[in-house]
Amino acid sequence: MTPPVPSSGNSGDLGDSGDGAAFLLTDGEPERPRRRPRRGRKRLILAGCAAACTLAAVLGVRSVLLPLIRPDDFEGAGTGAVTVEIKPGQSAGQIADTLAEAGVVATSRSFVKAVRERAKENSLRPGRYRLARGMAAGAALDRLLDESSRVVRRVAVPEGLWAGEALSRLAKGSGIPLAQLQQVVAAPHGLGLPAYAGGVEGYLFPATYEVEPNTTAKDLVRAMVTRFRRTAEELRLDQAATGVKLTPREVVVVASIIQAEGGRDEDYPKIARVIYNRLAKGRKLEMDSTVNYVQGRRTLRVSEKDIKVASPYNTYRYAGLPPGPIGSPGEKALKAALHPAEGDWYWFVTTDPGRRITKFTDSEGEFVKYREELNRYLGAD
């Protein structure tokens, strides 16, 4: 007997899976139920497409409007103030990037173009410059080529200062610590001093020096020595020294005394002649300036006690020139040492320091009278 097929109680060609899911019977195999469409994925795809279209539209608008919002080059001289530093060795392109980042020029490209059109690639110097924001590239280039735009410190070193005084002035004016400057002169190798120099005293040439932000203590001292050597070459100091029968070092020593003793510029050659006349006769120079140098003070009141100080720089006590310069002579003093005036003078006295009146004589009696004039002047102070 064929056993009866169990029935769920429903007839027809639709069957019930028992879990409420209906399916068709085909060739005795049940058909898998259909899945519902994934509407979420479609929505994501549509949203992504929409976002991409929006981005493309924004980029398209940006490409059209950006030149209008931020042009390739600004116009005019700009506004406000900004300080920009150009570092040593930077190319025109690197400088352009610096300017663009600071908002000085609109684009690096505009500045490089201005530089190349005017062939100024080798004219841009390192340093700090005062510029403005929003400048035309050509205007920015003009400012960089203008020395007045550079942010530099200028330090004036007058004639006749001792080395220590010059260093103090440099430190104060440059911002470089005095200790660093002192360390440089303590080991002067590499400063370019003349072979006949025994140290920096006398060779820190008096002038006005520019101090860049990256200037070191050695750079500054070396610049002063370089300036001395340039002046010495212009005066032909090495060759001209033979004309006064001195070594180049001795010429600098004489010039330093002239500078320290001198009043007016026209007196310098006369002071030189007094020195040479005394040297020729083997007489002591008896210069107050050398005594002041020994004692590290500047005064017109030199006493009997002062002139007895034991030092080879004391020309009241020892004959001949002191062993080294007593300060930094300027060009006029150096020139006077090389080209003294003609005369028989053996003494000179600055009788009126306020007006820088100096009197010369070959008579000791007149010299005493001139000293009395000076004493009266000092007594009135």
Coordinates of C-alpha atoms in Angstrom, one line a residue:
M1 CA 0.0 0.0 0.0
T2 CA 1.1 3.5 -0.7
P3 CA 1.0 5.5 2.4
P4 CA -1.0 8.6 2.2
V5 CA 0.8 11.9 1.7
P6 CA 0.4 14.1 4.8
S7 CA -1.5 17.2 4.2
S8 CA -1.6 20.5 6.0
G9 CA -5.3 20.6 5.4
N10 CA -5.0 23.0 2.4
S11 CA -5.6 21.9 -1.2
G12 CA -4.5 23.2 -4.5
D13 CA -0.9 24.0 -6.0
L14 CA 0.0 26.5 -3.4
G15 CA 1.8 25.1 -0.4
D16 CA 2.6 26.6 3.0
S17 CA 6.2 26.3 4.3
G18 CA 4.9 26.3 7.8
D19 CA 6.5 29.6 8.7
G20 CA 4.1 31.8 6.7
A21 CA 6.3 32.1 3.6
A22 CA 4.5 31.1 0.4
F23 CA 6.4 29.6 -2.6
L24 CA 5.6 27.9 -5.9
L25 CA 6.1 24.2 -6.5
T26 CA 8.1 23.6 -9.8
D27 CA 9.2 20.2 -10.8
G28 CA 8.9 19.2 -7.2
E29 CA 11.6 21.8 -6.2
P30 CA 10.7 24.7 -4.1
E31 CA 11.6 28.2 -5.4
R32 CA 13.7 30.4 -3.2
P33 CA 11.9 33.4 -1.8
R34 CA 12.6 36.8 -3.6
R35 CA 14.6 39.4 -1.7
R36 CA 13.4 42.9 -1.4
P37 CA 15.4 45.5 -3.4
R38 CA 18.2 47.3 -1.5
R39 CA 16.8 50.8 -1.7
G40 CA 19.5 52.2 0.8
R41 CA 22.4 51.4 -1.5
K42 CA 20.7 53.1 -4.4
R43 CA 20.2 56.2 -2.3
L44 CA 23.9 56.2 -1.3
I45 CA 24.9 55.9 -5.0
L46 CA 22.6 58.7 -5.9
A47 CA 23.8 60.9 -3.1
G48 CA 27.5 60.2 -4.1
C49 CA 26.7 61.2 -7.7
A50 CA 25.0 64.3 -6.5
A51 CA 28.0 65.2 -4.3
A52 CA 30.4 64.7 -7.1
C53 CA 28.4 66.8 -9.4
T54 CA 28.2 69.5 -6.7
L55 CA 32.0 69.4 -6.2
A56 CA 32.6 69.6 -9.9
A57 CA 30.3 72.6 -10.1
V58 CA 32.1 74.3 -7.1
L59 CA 35.5 73.6 -8.6
G60 CA 34.3 74.9 -11.9
V61 CA 33.0 78.1 -10.4
R62 CA 36.1 78.4 -8.3
S63 CA 38.3 78.2 -11.4
V64 CA 36.3 81.0 -12.9
L65 CA 35.9 83.2 -9.9
L66 CA 39.3 82.7 -8.1
P67 CA 41.2 84.9 -10.5
L68 CA 38.7 87.6 -9.8
I69 CA 38.8 87.0 -6.0
R70 CA 42.6 86.6 -5.9
P71 CA 44.3 87.9 -9.1
D72 CA 47.7 86.7 -10.3
D73 CA 49.1 90.0 -9.3
F74 CA 48.0 92.9 -7.1
E75 CA 48.0 96.5 -8.1
G76 CA 49.6 99.4 -6.4
A77 CA 51.9 99.8 -3.4
G78 CA 49.9 97.8 -0.9
T79 CA 48.7 98.8 2.5
G80 CA 49.9 98.2 6.1
A81 CA 53.3 97.0 7.0
V82 CA 55.1 93.7 7.2
T83 CA 58.7 92.8 7.7
V84 CA 60.1 90.0 5.4
E85 CA 63.5 88.3 5.8
I86 CA 65.5 87.2 2.8
K87 CA 68.0 84.6 3.8
P88 CA 71.5 84.2 2.2
G89 CA 71.5 82.0 -0.8
Q90 CA 67.8 82.1 -1.5
S91 CA 66.8 82.0 -5.2
A92 CA 64.3 84.3 -6.8
G93 CA 61.7 81.6 -6.6
Q94 CA 62.3 81.0 -2.9
I95 CA 62.1 84.8 -2.2
A96 CA 58.9 84.8 -4.2
D97 CA 57.4 82.0 -2.0
T98 CA 58.4 84.0 1.1
L99 CA 56.6 87.1 -0.2
A100 CA 53.5 85.2 -1.2
E101 CA 53.2 83.5 2.1
A102 CA 53.5 86.9 3.9
G103 CA 50.7 88.3 1.7
V104 CA 53.1 90.8 0.1
V105 CA 52.5 89.6 -3.5
A106 CA 49.5 87.7 -4.9
T107 CA 51.5 84.8 -6.3
S108 CA 55.0 83.6 -6.4
R109 CA 54.7 83.4 -10.2
S110 CA 54.0 87.2 -10.5
F111 CA 57.1 88.1 -8.6
V112 CA 59.4 85.7 -10.4
K113 CA 58.1 87.1 -13.7
A114 CA 58.9 90.7 -12.6
V115 CA 62.4 89.7 -11.5
R116 CA 63.2 87.9 -14.8
E117 CA 61.7 90.6 -17.0
R118 CA 64.0 93.1 -15.3
A119 CA 67.0 90.7 -15.1
K120 CA 67.4 91.3 -11.3
E121 CA 68.1 87.8 -10.2
N122 CA 71.5 88.7 -9.0
S123 CA 70.5 92.1 -7.4
L124 CA 68.5 90.8 -4.5
R125 CA 70.4 91.0 -1.2
P126 CA 69.8 89.1 2.0
G127 CA 68.4 91.0 5.0
R128 CA 65.1 92.1 6.5
Y129 CA 62.9 94.5 4.5
R130 CA 59.9 96.7 5.4
L131 CA 57.2 96.0 2.8
A132 CA 53.4 96.2 2.6
R133 CA 50.7 93.6 2.1
G134 CA 48.9 93.4 -1.3
M135 CA 51.7 94.9 -3.4
A136 CA 52.1 94.7 -7.1
A137 CA 55.0 92.3 -7.9
G138 CA 56.9 95.2 -9.6
A139 CA 56.4 97.5 -6.6
A140 CA 57.6 94.7 -4.2
L141 CA 60.7 94.3 -6.3
D142 CA 61.4 98.1 -6.3
R143 CA 61.2 98.0 -2.5
L144 CA 63.6 95.1 -2.2
L145 CA 66.1 96.9 -4.4
D146 CA 65.8 100.1 -2.4
E147 CA 68.4 100.3 0.4
S148 CA 66.1 102.5 2.5
S149 CA 63.7 99.5 2.9
R150 CA 66.3 97.4 4.6
V151 CA 65.9 96.9 8.3
V152 CA 69.4 97.3 9.6
R153 CA 71.2 98.7 12.6
R154 CA 73.9 101.2 12.0
V155 CA 76.7 101.6 14.5
A156 CA 79.0 104.7 14.3
V157 CA 82.5 104.2 15.7
P158 CA 84.3 107.5 16.0
E159 CA 88.1 108.0 15.6
G160 CA 90.5 107.5 18.4
L161 CA 88.6 105.0 20.5
W162 CA 90.5 102.3 22.4
A163 CA 89.6 98.8 21.4
G164 CA 87.6 98.2 24.6
E165 CA 85.7 101.4 24.0
A166 CA 85.0 100.4 20.4
L167 CA 83.7 97.0 21.4
S168 CA 81.4 98.5 24.0
R169 CA 79.9 100.8 21.4
L170 CA 79.5 98.0 19.0
A171 CA 77.7 95.9 21.6
K172 CA 75.3 98.7 22.5
G173 CA 74.5 99.6 18.9
S174 CA 74.3 96.1 17.4
G175 CA 72.7 94.1 20.1
I176 CA 75.6 91.6 19.9
P177 CA 76.7 90.6 23.5
L178 CA 79.9 92.3 24.5
A179 CA 81.3 89.0 25.8
Q180 CA 81.1 87.6 22.3
L181 CA 83.0 90.5 20.8
Q182 CA 85.6 90.3 23.5
Q183 CA 86.0 86.6 22.8
V184 CA 86.6 87.3 19.1
V185 CA 89.4 89.9 19.7
A186 CA 91.0 87.6 22.3
A187 CA 91.7 85.1 19.6
P188 CA 92.0 87.3 16.5
H189 CA 93.1 84.5 14.1
G190 CA 90.9 84.7 11.0
L191 CA 90.1 88.4 11.3
G192 CA 92.4 89.3 8.4
L193 CA 94.8 91.5 10.5
P194 CA 97.9 92.7 8.8
A195 CA 101.0 90.6 9.5
Y196 CA 102.6 93.5 11.4
A197 CA 99.6 93.9 13.8
G198 CA 100.1 92.6 17.3
G199 CA 96.4 92.6 18.0
V200 CA 93.2 94.5 17.1
E201 CA 94.2 97.7 19.0
G202 CA 94.6 100.4 16.3
Y203 CA 93.1 98.3 13.5
L204 CA 89.3 98.5 14.4
F205 CA 88.8 101.2 11.8
P206 CA 86.4 104.0 12.7
A207 CA 83.4 104.2 10.5
T208 CA 79.7 103.5 10.4
Y209 CA 78.8 99.9 10.1
E210 CA 75.6 98.1 9.1
V211 CA 74.6 95.2 11.3
E212 CA 72.2 92.7 9.7
P213 CA 70.1 90.4 11.8
N214 CA 72.4 87.4 11.1
T215 CA 75.7 89.4 11.6
T216 CA 77.9 87.6 14.1
A217 CA 80.5 89.1 16.5
K218 CA 83.3 87.8 14.2
D219 CA 81.6 89.3 11.1
L220 CA 81.5 92.7 12.7
V221 CA 85.0 92.8 14.0
R222 CA 86.3 91.4 10.7
A223 CA 84.5 94.1 8.8
M224 CA 86.3 96.8 10.8
V225 CA 89.7 95.1 10.2
T226 CA 88.8 94.8 6.5
R227 CA 88.0 98.5 6.4
F228 CA 91.4 99.3 7.9
R229 CA 93.2 97.2 5.3
R230 CA 91.3 98.8 2.5
T231 CA 92.2 102.3 3.7
A232 CA 95.8 101.3 4.2
E233 CA 95.9 100.0 0.6
E234 CA 94.4 103.3 -0.7
L235 CA 97.1 105.2 1.2
R236 CA 99.8 102.8 0.1
L237 CA 100.8 102.6 3.8
D238 CA 103.3 99.8 3.4
Q239 CA 105.2 101.6 0.7
A240 CA 104.8 105.1 2.0
A241 CA 106.1 104.1 5.5
T242 CA 109.6 104.0 4.1
G243 CA 109.3 107.7 3.3
V244 CA 109.2 108.5 7.0
K245 CA 111.7 105.8 7.8
L246 CA 109.2 103.8 9.9
T247 CA 107.7 100.3 9.6
P248 CA 104.0 100.1 8.8
R249 CA 103.3 99.2 12.4
E250 CA 105.1 102.3 13.6
V251 CA 103.1 104.4 11.2
V252 CA 99.9 103.1 12.8
V253 CA 101.3 103.9 16.3
V254 CA 102.2 107.5 15.2
A255 CA 98.8 107.9 13.6
S256 CA 97.1 106.7 16.8
I257 CA 98.9 109.4 18.9
I258 CA 98.1 112.0 16.3
Q259 CA 94.4 111.0 16.5
A260 CA 94.4 111.1 20.3
E261 CA 96.2 114.4 20.6
G262 CA 94.8 116.2 17.6
G263 CA 92.5 119.1 17.5
R264 CA 91.5 120.3 14.1
D265 CA 92.2 118.2 10.9
E266 CA 94.7 120.8 9.7
D267 CA 96.7 120.3 12.9
Y268 CA 97.4 116.6 12.2
P269 CA 100.4 117.0 9.9
K270 CA 101.9 119.4 12.3
I271 CA 101.6 117.0 15.2
A272 CA 103.2 114.4 13.0
R273 CA 106.1 116.7 12.5
V274 CA 106.5 117.3 16.2
I275 CA 106.7 113.5 16.8
Y276 CA 109.2 113.0 14.0
N277 CA 111.4 115.9 15.1
R278 CA 111.5 114.5 18.6
L279 CA 112.3 111.0 17.4
A280 CA 115.1 112.4 15.2
K281 CA 116.7 114.1 18.2
G282 CA 116.2 111.1 20.5
R283 CA 113.9 113.1 22.8
K284 CA 111.0 111.6 24.7
L285 CA 107.7 112.3 23.1
E286 CA 106.0 113.3 26.4
M287 CA 102.5 112.8 25.1
D288 CA 99.6 113.0 27.6
S289 CA 97.6 110.7 25.4
T290 CA 99.9 107.8 26.0
V291 CA 99.7 108.3 29.8
N292 CA 95.9 108.3 29.6
Y293 CA 96.0 105.1 27.6
V294 CA 98.1 103.4 30.3
Q295 CA 95.6 104.4 33.0
G296 CA 92.5 103.8 31.0
R297 CA 91.1 107.3 31.5
R298 CA 90.6 110.4 29.4
T299 CA 91.4 113.7 30.9
L300 CA 93.2 117.0 30.2
R301 CA 94.5 117.1 33.8
V302 CA 97.6 115.0 33.7
S303 CA 99.5 115.2 37.0
E304 CA 103.2 114.7 38.0
K305 CA 102.2 111.4 39.5
D306 CA 100.5 110.3 36.2
I307 CA 103.6 110.8 34.2
K308 CA 105.7 108.6 36.4
V309 CA 103.6 105.5 35.8
A310 CA 105.8 102.4 35.0
S311 CA 104.7 101.4 31.5
P312 CA 106.4 101.2 28.1
Y313 CA 103.5 103.3 26.8
N314 CA 104.5 106.2 29.1
T315 CA 106.3 108.5 26.7
Y316 CA 107.2 110.8 29.6
R317 CA 109.3 108.0 31.1
Y318 CA 110.6 106.1 28.0
A319 CA 112.1 107.5 24.8
G320 CA 110.8 106.4 21.4
L321 CA 107.5 105.2 20.3
P322 CA 105.2 103.1 22.5
P323 CA 105.1 99.4 21.6
G324 CA 101.7 99.6 20.0
P325 CA 98.9 101.9 18.9
I326 CA 96.9 103.7 21.6
G327 CA 93.6 103.7 19.7
S328 CA 92.1 103.5 16.3
P329 CA 93.3 106.3 13.9
G330 CA 91.1 107.5 11.1
E331 CA 92.1 108.1 7.5
K332 CA 93.3 111.7 8.1
A333 CA 95.5 110.7 11.0
L334 CA 97.0 107.9 8.9
K335 CA 97.6 110.3 6.0
A336 CA 99.2 112.8 8.3
A337 CA 101.6 110.2 9.7
L338 CA 102.7 109.4 6.2
H339 CA 102.9 113.0 5.0
P340 CA 103.9 115.3 7.9
A341 CA 104.1 119.0 7.6
E342 CA 107.4 120.9 7.3
G343 CA 108.5 122.7 10.4
D344 CA 110.9 122.9 13.3
W345 CA 108.3 122.5 16.1
Y346 CA 109.1 120.4 19.2
W347 CA 106.1 121.3 21.3
F348 CA 102.4 121.8 20.9
V349 CA 99.6 122.6 23.3
T350 CA 95.8 122.6 22.8
T351 CA 95.3 125.8 24.7
D352 CA 91.5 125.9 24.1
P353 CA 90.1 122.3 23.9
G354 CA 86.5 123.7 23.5
R355 CA 87.4 125.3 20.3
R356 CA 90.2 122.9 19.5
I357 CA 92.8 125.6 19.2
T358 CA 96.3 124.1 19.2
K359 CA 99.5 126.1 19.2
F360 CA 102.9 124.9 18.0
T361 CA 106.4 126.2 18.9
D362 CA 110.1 125.3 18.8
S363 CA 110.7 127.5 21.9
E364 CA 110.5 125.9 25.3
G365 CA 109.6 129.3 26.8
E366 CA 106.6 129.6 24.5
F367 CA 105.6 126.1 25.3
V368 CA 105.5 127.0 29.1
K369 CA 103.3 130.0 28.3
Y370 CA 101.0 127.7 26.3
R371 CA 100.8 125.3 29.2
E372 CA 99.8 128.1 31.4
E373 CA 97.0 129.1 29.0
L374 CA 95.7 125.5 29.1
N375 CA 95.9 125.5 32.9
R376 CA 93.8 128.7 33.1
Y377 CA 91.3 127.1 30.7
L378 CA 91.1 124.0 33.0
G379 CA 90.8 126.2 36.1
A380 CA 87.8 127.9 34.6
D381 CA 85.9 124.6 34.2

